[in-house]
XYZ file of C-alpha atoms in Angstrom:
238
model
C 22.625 15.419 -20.000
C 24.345 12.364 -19.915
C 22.187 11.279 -17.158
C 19.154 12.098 -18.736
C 20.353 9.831 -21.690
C 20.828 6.801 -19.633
C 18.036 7.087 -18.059
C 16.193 7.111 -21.780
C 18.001 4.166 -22.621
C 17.113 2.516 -19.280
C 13.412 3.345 -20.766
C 13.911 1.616 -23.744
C 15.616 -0.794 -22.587
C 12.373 -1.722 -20.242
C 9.617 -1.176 -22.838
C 12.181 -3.381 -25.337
C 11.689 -6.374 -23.159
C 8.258 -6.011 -22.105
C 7.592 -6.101 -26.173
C 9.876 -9.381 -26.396
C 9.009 -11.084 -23.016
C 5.420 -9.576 -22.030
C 4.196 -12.922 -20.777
C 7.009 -12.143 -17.832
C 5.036 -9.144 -16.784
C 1.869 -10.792 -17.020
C 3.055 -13.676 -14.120
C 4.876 -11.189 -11.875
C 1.580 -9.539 -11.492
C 0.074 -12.744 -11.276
C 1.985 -13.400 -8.495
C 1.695 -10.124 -6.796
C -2.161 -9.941 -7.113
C -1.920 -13.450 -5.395
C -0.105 -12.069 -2.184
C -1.894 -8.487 -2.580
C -5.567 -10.443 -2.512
C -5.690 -11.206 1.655
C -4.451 -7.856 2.488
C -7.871 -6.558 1.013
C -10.420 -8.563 3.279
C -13.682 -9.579 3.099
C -15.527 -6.319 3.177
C -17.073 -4.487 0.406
C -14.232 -1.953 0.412
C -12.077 -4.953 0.084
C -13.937 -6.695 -2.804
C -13.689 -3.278 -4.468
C -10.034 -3.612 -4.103
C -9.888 -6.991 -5.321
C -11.623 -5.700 -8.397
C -8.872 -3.273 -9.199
C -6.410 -5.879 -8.517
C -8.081 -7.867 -11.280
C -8.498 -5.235 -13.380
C -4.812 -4.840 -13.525
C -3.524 -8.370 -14.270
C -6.680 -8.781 -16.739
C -5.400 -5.108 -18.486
C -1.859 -7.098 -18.598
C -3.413 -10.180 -20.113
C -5.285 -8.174 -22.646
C -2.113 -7.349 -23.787
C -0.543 -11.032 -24.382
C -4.265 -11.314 -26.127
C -2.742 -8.902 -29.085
C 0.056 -11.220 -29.127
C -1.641 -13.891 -30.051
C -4.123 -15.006 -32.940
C -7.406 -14.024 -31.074
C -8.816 -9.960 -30.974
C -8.333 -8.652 -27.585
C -12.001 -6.621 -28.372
C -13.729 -9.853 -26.817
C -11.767 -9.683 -23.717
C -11.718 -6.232 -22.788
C -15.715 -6.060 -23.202
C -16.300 -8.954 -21.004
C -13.292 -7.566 -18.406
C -15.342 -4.456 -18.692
C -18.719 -5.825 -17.762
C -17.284 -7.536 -14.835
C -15.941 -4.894 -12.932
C -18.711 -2.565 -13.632
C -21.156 -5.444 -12.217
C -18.996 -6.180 -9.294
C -18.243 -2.866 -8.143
C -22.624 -2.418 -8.630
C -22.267 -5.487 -6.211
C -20.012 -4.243 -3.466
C -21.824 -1.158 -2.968
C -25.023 -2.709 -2.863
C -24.877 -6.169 -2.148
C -27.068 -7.369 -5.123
C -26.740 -11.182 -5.379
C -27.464 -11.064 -9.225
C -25.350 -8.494 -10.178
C -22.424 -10.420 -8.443
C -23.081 -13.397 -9.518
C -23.275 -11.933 -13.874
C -20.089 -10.120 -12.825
C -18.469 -13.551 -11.587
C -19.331 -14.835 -14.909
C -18.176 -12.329 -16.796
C -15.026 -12.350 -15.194
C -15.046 -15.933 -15.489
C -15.398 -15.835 -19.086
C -12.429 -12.682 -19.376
C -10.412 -15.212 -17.878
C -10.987 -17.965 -19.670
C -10.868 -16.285 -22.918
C -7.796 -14.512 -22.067
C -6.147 -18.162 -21.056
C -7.503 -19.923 -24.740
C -5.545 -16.998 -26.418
C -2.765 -17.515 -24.906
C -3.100 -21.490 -25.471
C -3.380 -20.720 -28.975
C 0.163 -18.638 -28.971
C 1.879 -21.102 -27.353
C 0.606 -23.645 -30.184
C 1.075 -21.731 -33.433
C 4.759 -22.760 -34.353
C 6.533 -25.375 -33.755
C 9.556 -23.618 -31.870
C 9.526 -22.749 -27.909
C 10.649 -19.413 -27.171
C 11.214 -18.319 -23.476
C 8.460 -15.950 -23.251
C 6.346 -18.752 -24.583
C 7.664 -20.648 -20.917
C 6.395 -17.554 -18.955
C 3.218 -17.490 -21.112
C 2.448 -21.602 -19.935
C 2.823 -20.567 -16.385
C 0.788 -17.597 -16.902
C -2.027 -19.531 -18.758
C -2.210 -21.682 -15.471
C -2.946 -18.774 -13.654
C -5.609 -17.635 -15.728
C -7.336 -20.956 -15.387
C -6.991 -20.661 -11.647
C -8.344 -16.783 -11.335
C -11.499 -17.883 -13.744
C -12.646 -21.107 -12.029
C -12.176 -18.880 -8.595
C -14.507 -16.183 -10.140
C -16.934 -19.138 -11.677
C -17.087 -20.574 -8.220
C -17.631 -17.024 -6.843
C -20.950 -16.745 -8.875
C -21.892 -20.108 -7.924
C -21.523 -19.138 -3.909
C -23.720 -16.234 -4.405
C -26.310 -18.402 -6.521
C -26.310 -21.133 -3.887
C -24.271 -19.977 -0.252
C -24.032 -23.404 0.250
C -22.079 -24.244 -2.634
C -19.156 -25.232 -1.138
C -17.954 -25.503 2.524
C -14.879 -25.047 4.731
C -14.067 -24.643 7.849
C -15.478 -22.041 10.150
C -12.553 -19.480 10.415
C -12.692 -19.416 6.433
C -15.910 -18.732 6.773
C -15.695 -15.872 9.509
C -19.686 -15.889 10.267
C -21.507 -18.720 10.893
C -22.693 -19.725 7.339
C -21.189 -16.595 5.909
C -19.846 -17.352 2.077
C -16.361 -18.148 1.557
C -14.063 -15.332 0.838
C -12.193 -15.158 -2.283
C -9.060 -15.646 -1.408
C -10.734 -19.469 -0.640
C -11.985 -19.967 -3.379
C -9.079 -19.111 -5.276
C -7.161 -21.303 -2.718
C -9.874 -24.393 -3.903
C -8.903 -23.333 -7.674
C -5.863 -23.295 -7.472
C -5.452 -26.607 -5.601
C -7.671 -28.379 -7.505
C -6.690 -27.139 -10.726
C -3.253 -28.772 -10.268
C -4.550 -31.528 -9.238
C -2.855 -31.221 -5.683
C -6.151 -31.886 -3.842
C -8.733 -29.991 -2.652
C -7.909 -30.173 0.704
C -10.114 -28.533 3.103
C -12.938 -26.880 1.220
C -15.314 -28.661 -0.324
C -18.138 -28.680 -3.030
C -20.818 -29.180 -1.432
C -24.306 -28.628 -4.007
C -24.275 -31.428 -6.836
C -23.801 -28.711 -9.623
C -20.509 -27.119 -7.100
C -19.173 -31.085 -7.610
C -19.759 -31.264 -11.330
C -17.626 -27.575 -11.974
C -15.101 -29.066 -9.553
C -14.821 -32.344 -12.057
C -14.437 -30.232 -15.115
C -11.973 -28.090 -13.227
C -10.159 -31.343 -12.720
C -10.606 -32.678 -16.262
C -9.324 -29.069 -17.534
C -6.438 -29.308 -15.044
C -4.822 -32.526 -16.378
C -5.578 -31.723 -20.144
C -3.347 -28.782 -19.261
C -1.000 -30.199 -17.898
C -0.959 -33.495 -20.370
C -1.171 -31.544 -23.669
C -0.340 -28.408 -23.552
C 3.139 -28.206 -21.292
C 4.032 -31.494 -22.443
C 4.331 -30.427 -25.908
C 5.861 -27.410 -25.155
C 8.543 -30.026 -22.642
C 8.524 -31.909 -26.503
C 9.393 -28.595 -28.264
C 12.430 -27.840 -25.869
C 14.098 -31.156 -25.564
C 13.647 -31.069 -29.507
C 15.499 -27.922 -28.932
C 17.954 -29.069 -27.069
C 18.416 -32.410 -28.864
C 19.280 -30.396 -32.502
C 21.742 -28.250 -30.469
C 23.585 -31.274 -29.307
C 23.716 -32.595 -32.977
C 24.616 -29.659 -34.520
């Protein structure tokens, strides 16, 4: 009995801080998805894979949606549309179906990340979770430009370049896990390093990647870096 107790309160416990720090959860998975995405290759078994994998940390980011001022109907209708399209896509290889599911996902994403923008602006006090949110918010970014550039690749296989073992057949498309590698590099304004836009309209979603990047960075997380030294600054006084 008594075990069964703690183990209820262990329960609790768990479900207590998801509720308090849910932006936590949302990064870990982040995170995980990031190391889980090579180990599902570039078949269509593995793009099905990477579907569910995006289904989950989209299903997790649907829930910091609720926590903030936007409806989380908009986001799971769009996260809905993607994976039915893309799954359609792996299992027949239809180049327009991808590419609608890329933007769909692209727009989940995005959507998903403005919510989340809009929690961490709504007071004027920085909570932790509102930390893990930021970090998770960059993330989003990164997962939606991948999928936008994703749709762009199957619009235009010559969309952007790398080298040939990224590419495993000669003038194959880039896998995912590259393009989220480009995203994520060039979303934090680290470089692109060796992939490259290639088509004029793969340059000009690079730029605005770019541009979005150091807004992020410049706006956003410095004024939640104001909000905590505030913080810390009133502690010291009081």
């Amino acid at each position: 009995m008594q075990h069964l107790k703690r183990q209820a309160t262990g329960l609790r416990d768990f479900i207590g801080w998801i509720r308090h720090e849910p932006s936590r959860l949302l990064l870990a998975a982040q995170f995980l998805a990031v190391l889980l995405y090579p180990l599902a290759g570039g078949n269509r078994v593995g793009h099905v894979i990477t579907s569910i994998i995006s289904v989950g940390v989209l299903g997790i980011a649907l829930l910091m949606v609720r926590q903030s001022p936007r409806s989380a109907i908009l986001a799971a209708g769009l996260s809905l549309a993607g994976v039915l399209l893309w799954i359609y896509h792996s299992s027949t290889a239809n180049a327009t179906a991808g590419i609608a599911a890329g933007l769909f996902y692209a727009a989940a994403y995005f959507y998903a990340a403005s919510a989340l923008i809009g929690y961490l602006m709504e007071d004027e006090h920085a909570t932790l979770d509102e930390i893990w949110a930021a970090a998770a918010t960059f993330m989003l970014f990164v997962e939606g430009y991948a999928w936008l550039f994703m749709s762009m690749q199957l619009f235009d296989r010559h969309a952007f370049i790398g080298p040939p073992d990224m590419h495993g057949v000669k003038g194959a498309e880039l896998s995912w896990v590259a393009l989220l590698y480009l995203s994520g590099t060039n979303f934090s304004a680290t470089g692109i390093g060796d992939i490259l836009p290639q088509s004029p309209m793969a340059r000009m979603v690079v730029i605005i990647q770019q541009w979005n990047g150091v807004m992020y960075l410049a706006v956003v997380l410095a004024r939640l870096a104001g909000l905590i030294r505030r913080k810390d600054l009133g502690g010291g006084k009081g």
